[in-house]
PDB file of C-alpha atoms in Angstrom:
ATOM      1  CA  UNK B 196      39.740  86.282  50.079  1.00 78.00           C
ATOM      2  CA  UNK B 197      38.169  89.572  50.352  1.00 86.00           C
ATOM      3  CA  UNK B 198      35.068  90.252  48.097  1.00 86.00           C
ATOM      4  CA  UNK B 199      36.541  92.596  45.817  1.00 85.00           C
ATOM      5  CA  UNK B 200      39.244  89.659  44.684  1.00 87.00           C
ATOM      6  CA  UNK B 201      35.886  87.644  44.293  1.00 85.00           C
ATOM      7  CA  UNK B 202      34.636  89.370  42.086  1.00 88.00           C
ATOM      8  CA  UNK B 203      37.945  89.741  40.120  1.00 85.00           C
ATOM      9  CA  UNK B 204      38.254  86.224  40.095  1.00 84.00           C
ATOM     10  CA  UNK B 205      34.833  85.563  38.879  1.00 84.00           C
ATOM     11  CA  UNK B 206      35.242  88.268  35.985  1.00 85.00           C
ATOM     12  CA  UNK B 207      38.933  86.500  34.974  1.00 86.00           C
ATOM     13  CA  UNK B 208      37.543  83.092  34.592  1.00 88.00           C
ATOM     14  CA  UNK B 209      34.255  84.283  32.276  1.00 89.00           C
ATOM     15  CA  UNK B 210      36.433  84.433  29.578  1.00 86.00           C
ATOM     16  CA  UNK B 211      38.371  81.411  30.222  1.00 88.00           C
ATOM     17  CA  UNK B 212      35.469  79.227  30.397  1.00 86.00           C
ATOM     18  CA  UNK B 213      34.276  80.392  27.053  1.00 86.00           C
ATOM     19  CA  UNK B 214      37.242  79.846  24.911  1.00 85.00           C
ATOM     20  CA  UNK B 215      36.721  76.601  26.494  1.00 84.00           C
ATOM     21  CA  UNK B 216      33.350  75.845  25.460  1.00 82.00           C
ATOM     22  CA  UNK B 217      34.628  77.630  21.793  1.00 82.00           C
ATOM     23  CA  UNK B 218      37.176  75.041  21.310  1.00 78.00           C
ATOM     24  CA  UNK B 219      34.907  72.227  22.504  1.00 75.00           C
ATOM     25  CA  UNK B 220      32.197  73.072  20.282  1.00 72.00           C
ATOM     26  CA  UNK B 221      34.762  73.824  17.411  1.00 69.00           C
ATOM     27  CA  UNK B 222      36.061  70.819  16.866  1.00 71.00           C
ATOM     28  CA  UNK B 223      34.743  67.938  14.346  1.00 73.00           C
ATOM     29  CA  UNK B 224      32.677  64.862  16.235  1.00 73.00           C
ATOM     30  CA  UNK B 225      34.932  61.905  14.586  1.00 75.00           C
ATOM     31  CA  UNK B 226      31.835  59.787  15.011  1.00 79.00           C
ATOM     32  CA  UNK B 227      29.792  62.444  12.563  1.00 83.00           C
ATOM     33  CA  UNK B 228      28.829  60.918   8.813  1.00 86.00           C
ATOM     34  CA  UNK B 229      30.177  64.361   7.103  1.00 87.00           C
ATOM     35  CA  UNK B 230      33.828  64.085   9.065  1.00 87.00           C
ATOM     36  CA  UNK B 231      33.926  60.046   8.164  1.00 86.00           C
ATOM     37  CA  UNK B 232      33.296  60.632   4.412  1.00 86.00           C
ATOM     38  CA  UNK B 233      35.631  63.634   4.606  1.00 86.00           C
ATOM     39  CA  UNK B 234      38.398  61.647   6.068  1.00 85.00           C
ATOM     40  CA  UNK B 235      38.156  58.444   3.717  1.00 83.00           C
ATOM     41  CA  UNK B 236      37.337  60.756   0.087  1.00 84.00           C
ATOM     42  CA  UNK B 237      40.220  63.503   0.892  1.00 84.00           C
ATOM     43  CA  UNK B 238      36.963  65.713  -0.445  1.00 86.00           C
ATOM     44  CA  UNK B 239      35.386  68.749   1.277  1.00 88.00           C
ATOM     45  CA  UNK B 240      31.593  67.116   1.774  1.00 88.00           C
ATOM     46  CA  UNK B 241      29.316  70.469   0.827  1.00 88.00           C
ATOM     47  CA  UNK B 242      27.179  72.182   3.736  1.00 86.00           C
ATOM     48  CA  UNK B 243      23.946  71.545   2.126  1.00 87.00           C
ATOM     49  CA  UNK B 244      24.626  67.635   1.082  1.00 90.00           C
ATOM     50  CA  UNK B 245      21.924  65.329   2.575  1.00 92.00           C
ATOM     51  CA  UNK B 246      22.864  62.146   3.949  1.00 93.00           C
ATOM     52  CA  UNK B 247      20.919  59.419   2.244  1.00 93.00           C
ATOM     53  CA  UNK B 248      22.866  55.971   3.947  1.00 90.00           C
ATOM     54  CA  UNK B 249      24.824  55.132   6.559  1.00 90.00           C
ATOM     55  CA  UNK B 250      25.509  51.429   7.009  1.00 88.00           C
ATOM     56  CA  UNK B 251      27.841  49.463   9.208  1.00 84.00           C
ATOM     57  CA  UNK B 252      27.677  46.015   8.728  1.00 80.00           C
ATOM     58  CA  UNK B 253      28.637  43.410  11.101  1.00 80.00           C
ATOM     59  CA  UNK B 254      32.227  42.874   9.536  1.00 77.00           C
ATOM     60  CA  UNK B 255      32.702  46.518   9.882  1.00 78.00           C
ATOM     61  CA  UNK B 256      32.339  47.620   6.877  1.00 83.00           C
ATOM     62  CA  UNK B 257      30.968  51.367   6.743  1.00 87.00           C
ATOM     63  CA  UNK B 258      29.310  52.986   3.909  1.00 89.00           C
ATOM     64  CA  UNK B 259      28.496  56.505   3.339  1.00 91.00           C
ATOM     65  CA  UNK B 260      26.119  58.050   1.109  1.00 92.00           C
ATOM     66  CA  UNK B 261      25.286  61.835   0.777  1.00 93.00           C
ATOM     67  CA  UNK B 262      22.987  63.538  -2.036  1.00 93.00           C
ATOM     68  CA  UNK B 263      24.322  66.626  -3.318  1.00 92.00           C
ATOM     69  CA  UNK B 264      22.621  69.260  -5.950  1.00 93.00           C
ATOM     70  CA  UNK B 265      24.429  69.903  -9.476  1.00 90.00           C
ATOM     71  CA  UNK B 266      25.944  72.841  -8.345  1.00 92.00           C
ATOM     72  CA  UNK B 267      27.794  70.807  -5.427  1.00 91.00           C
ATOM     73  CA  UNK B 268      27.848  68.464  -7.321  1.00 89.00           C
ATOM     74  CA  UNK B 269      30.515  70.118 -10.201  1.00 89.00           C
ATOM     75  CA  UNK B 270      31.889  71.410  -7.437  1.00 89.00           C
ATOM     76  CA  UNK B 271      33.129  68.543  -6.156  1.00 86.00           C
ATOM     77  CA  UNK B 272      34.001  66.845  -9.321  1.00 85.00           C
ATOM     78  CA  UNK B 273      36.460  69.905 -10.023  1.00 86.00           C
ATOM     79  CA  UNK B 274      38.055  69.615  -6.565  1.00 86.00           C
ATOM     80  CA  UNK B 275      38.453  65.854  -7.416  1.00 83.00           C
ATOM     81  CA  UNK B 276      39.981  66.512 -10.693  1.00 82.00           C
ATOM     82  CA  UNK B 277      42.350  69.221  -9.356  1.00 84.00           C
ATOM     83  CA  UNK B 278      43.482  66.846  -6.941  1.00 80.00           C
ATOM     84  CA  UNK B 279      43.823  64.263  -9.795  1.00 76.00           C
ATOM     85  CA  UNK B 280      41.872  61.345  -7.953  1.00 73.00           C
ATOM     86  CA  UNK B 281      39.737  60.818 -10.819  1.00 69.00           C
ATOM     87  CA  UNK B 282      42.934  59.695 -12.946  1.00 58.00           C
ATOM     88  CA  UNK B 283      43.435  56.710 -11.192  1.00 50.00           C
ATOM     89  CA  UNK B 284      46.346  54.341 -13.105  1.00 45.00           C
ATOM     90  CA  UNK B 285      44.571  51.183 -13.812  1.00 45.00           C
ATOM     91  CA  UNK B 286      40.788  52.277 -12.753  1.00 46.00           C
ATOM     92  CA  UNK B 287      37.916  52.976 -15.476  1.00 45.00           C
ATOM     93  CA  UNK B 288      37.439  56.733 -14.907  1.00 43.00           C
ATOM     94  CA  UNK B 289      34.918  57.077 -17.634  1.00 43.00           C
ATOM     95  CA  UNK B 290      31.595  56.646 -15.722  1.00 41.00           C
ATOM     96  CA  UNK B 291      32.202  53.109 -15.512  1.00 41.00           C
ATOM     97  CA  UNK B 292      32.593  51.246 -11.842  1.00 40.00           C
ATOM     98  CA  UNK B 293      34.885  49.189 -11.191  1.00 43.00           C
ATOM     99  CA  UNK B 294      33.001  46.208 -12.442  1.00 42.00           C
ATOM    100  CA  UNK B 295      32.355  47.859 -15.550  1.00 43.00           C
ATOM    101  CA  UNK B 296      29.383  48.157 -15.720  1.00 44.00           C
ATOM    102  CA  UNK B 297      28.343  51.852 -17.457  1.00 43.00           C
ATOM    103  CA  UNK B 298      25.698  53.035 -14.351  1.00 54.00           C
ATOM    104  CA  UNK B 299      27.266  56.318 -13.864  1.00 63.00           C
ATOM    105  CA  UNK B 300      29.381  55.578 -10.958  1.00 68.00           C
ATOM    106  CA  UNK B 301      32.934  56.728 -11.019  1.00 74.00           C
ATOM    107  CA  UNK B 302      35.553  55.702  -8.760  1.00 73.00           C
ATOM    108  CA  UNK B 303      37.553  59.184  -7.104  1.00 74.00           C
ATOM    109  CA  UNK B 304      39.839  57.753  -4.937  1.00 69.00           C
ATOM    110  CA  UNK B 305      40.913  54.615  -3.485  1.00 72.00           C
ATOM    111  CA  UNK B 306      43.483  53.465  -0.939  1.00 71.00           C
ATOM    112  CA  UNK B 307      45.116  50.524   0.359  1.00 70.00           C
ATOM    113  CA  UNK B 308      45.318  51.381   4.341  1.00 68.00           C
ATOM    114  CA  UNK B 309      46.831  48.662   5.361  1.00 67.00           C
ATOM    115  CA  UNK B 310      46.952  44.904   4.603  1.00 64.00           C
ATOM    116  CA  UNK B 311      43.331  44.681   5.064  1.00 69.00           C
ATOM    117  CA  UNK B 312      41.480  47.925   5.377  1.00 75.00           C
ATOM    118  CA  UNK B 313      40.272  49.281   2.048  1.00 78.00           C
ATOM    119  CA  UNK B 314      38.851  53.090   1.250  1.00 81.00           C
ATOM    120  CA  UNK B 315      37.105  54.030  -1.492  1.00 81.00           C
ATOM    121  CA  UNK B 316      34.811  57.564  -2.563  1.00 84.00           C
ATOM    122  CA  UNK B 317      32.987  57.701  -5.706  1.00 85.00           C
ATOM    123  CA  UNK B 318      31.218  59.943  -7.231  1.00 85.00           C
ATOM    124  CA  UNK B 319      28.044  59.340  -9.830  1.00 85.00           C
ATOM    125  CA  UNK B 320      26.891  62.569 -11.672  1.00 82.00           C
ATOM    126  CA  UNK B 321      23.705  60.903 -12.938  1.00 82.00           C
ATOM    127  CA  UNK B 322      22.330  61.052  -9.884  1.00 87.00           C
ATOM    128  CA  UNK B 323      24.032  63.577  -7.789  1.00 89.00           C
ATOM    129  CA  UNK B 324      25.904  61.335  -4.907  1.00 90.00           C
ATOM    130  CA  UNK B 325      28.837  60.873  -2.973  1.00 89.00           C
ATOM    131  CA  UNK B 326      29.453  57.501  -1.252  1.00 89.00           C
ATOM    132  CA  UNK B 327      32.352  56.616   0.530  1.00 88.00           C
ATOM    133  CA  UNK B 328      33.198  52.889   1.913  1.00 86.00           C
ATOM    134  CA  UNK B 329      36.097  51.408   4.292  1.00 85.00           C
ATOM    135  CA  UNK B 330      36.275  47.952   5.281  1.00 81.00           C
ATOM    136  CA  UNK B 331      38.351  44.564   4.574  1.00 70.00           C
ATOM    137  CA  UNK B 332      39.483  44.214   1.055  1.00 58.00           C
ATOM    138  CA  UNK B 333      37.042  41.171   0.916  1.00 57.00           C
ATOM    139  CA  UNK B 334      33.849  43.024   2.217  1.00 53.00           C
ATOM    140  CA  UNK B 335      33.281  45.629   0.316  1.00 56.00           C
ATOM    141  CA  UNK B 336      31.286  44.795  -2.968  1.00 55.00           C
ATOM    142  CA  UNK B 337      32.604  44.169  -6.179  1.00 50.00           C
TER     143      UNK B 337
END
């Protein structure tokens, strides 16, 4: 290989080796908080939400917990609504929890995986956050 086609060579692959490093960097770490919450509320987690708590238990429960301002904060409660996941059939959606207890908390979506994995997001607007939990039907608290 003569110098010249060197040269070529090394000019062709410069571009090649960055789309490369693009796509690598472009793409979501699944083991990053934001992209975990994401995937279990069906919500868009803000840029500028802090993460307050991230817990995995021993049973493998994982819970989520992100502080938002007011501005995210409506913003996300309008993206919930438009999606209808704060009308859950048979849920309090009134800033109750589920145990009923009136502590601002209100449950935005929640889904029955599989026969034992549970997901649930909710939202509490008294205090700005977002917390998301999967785990066994029986871990998660009540």
């Amino acid at each position: 290989m003569t110098s010249k086609q060197k040269t070529y060579l090394f000019f062709a692959l410069i571009p090649i080796v960055a789309l490369l490093l693009y796509l690598r960097h472009s793409r979501p770490d699944p083991s990053d908080p934001r992209v975990i919450a994401e995937k279990i509320s069906g919500l868009e987690i803000p840029d500028g939400a802090r993460l307050i708590e991230k817990m995995v238990r021993d049973d493998g429960t994982v819970q989520i917990c992100f502080e938002l301002t007011a501005d995210q904060m409506e913003d996300l409660w309008y993206a919930a609504e438009k999606k209808n996941y704060l009308k859950i059939p048979g849920r309090n959606t009134d800033q109750e929890n589920m145990s009923g207890s009136n502590d601002g908390w209100t449950l935005v979506n929640f889904e029955t995986v599989d026969l034992n994995l549970v997901e649930l997001s909710v939202l509490n607007k008294a205090t700005n956050q977002l917390c998301v939990v999967s785990g066994t039907s029986a871990s998660i608290p009540k």
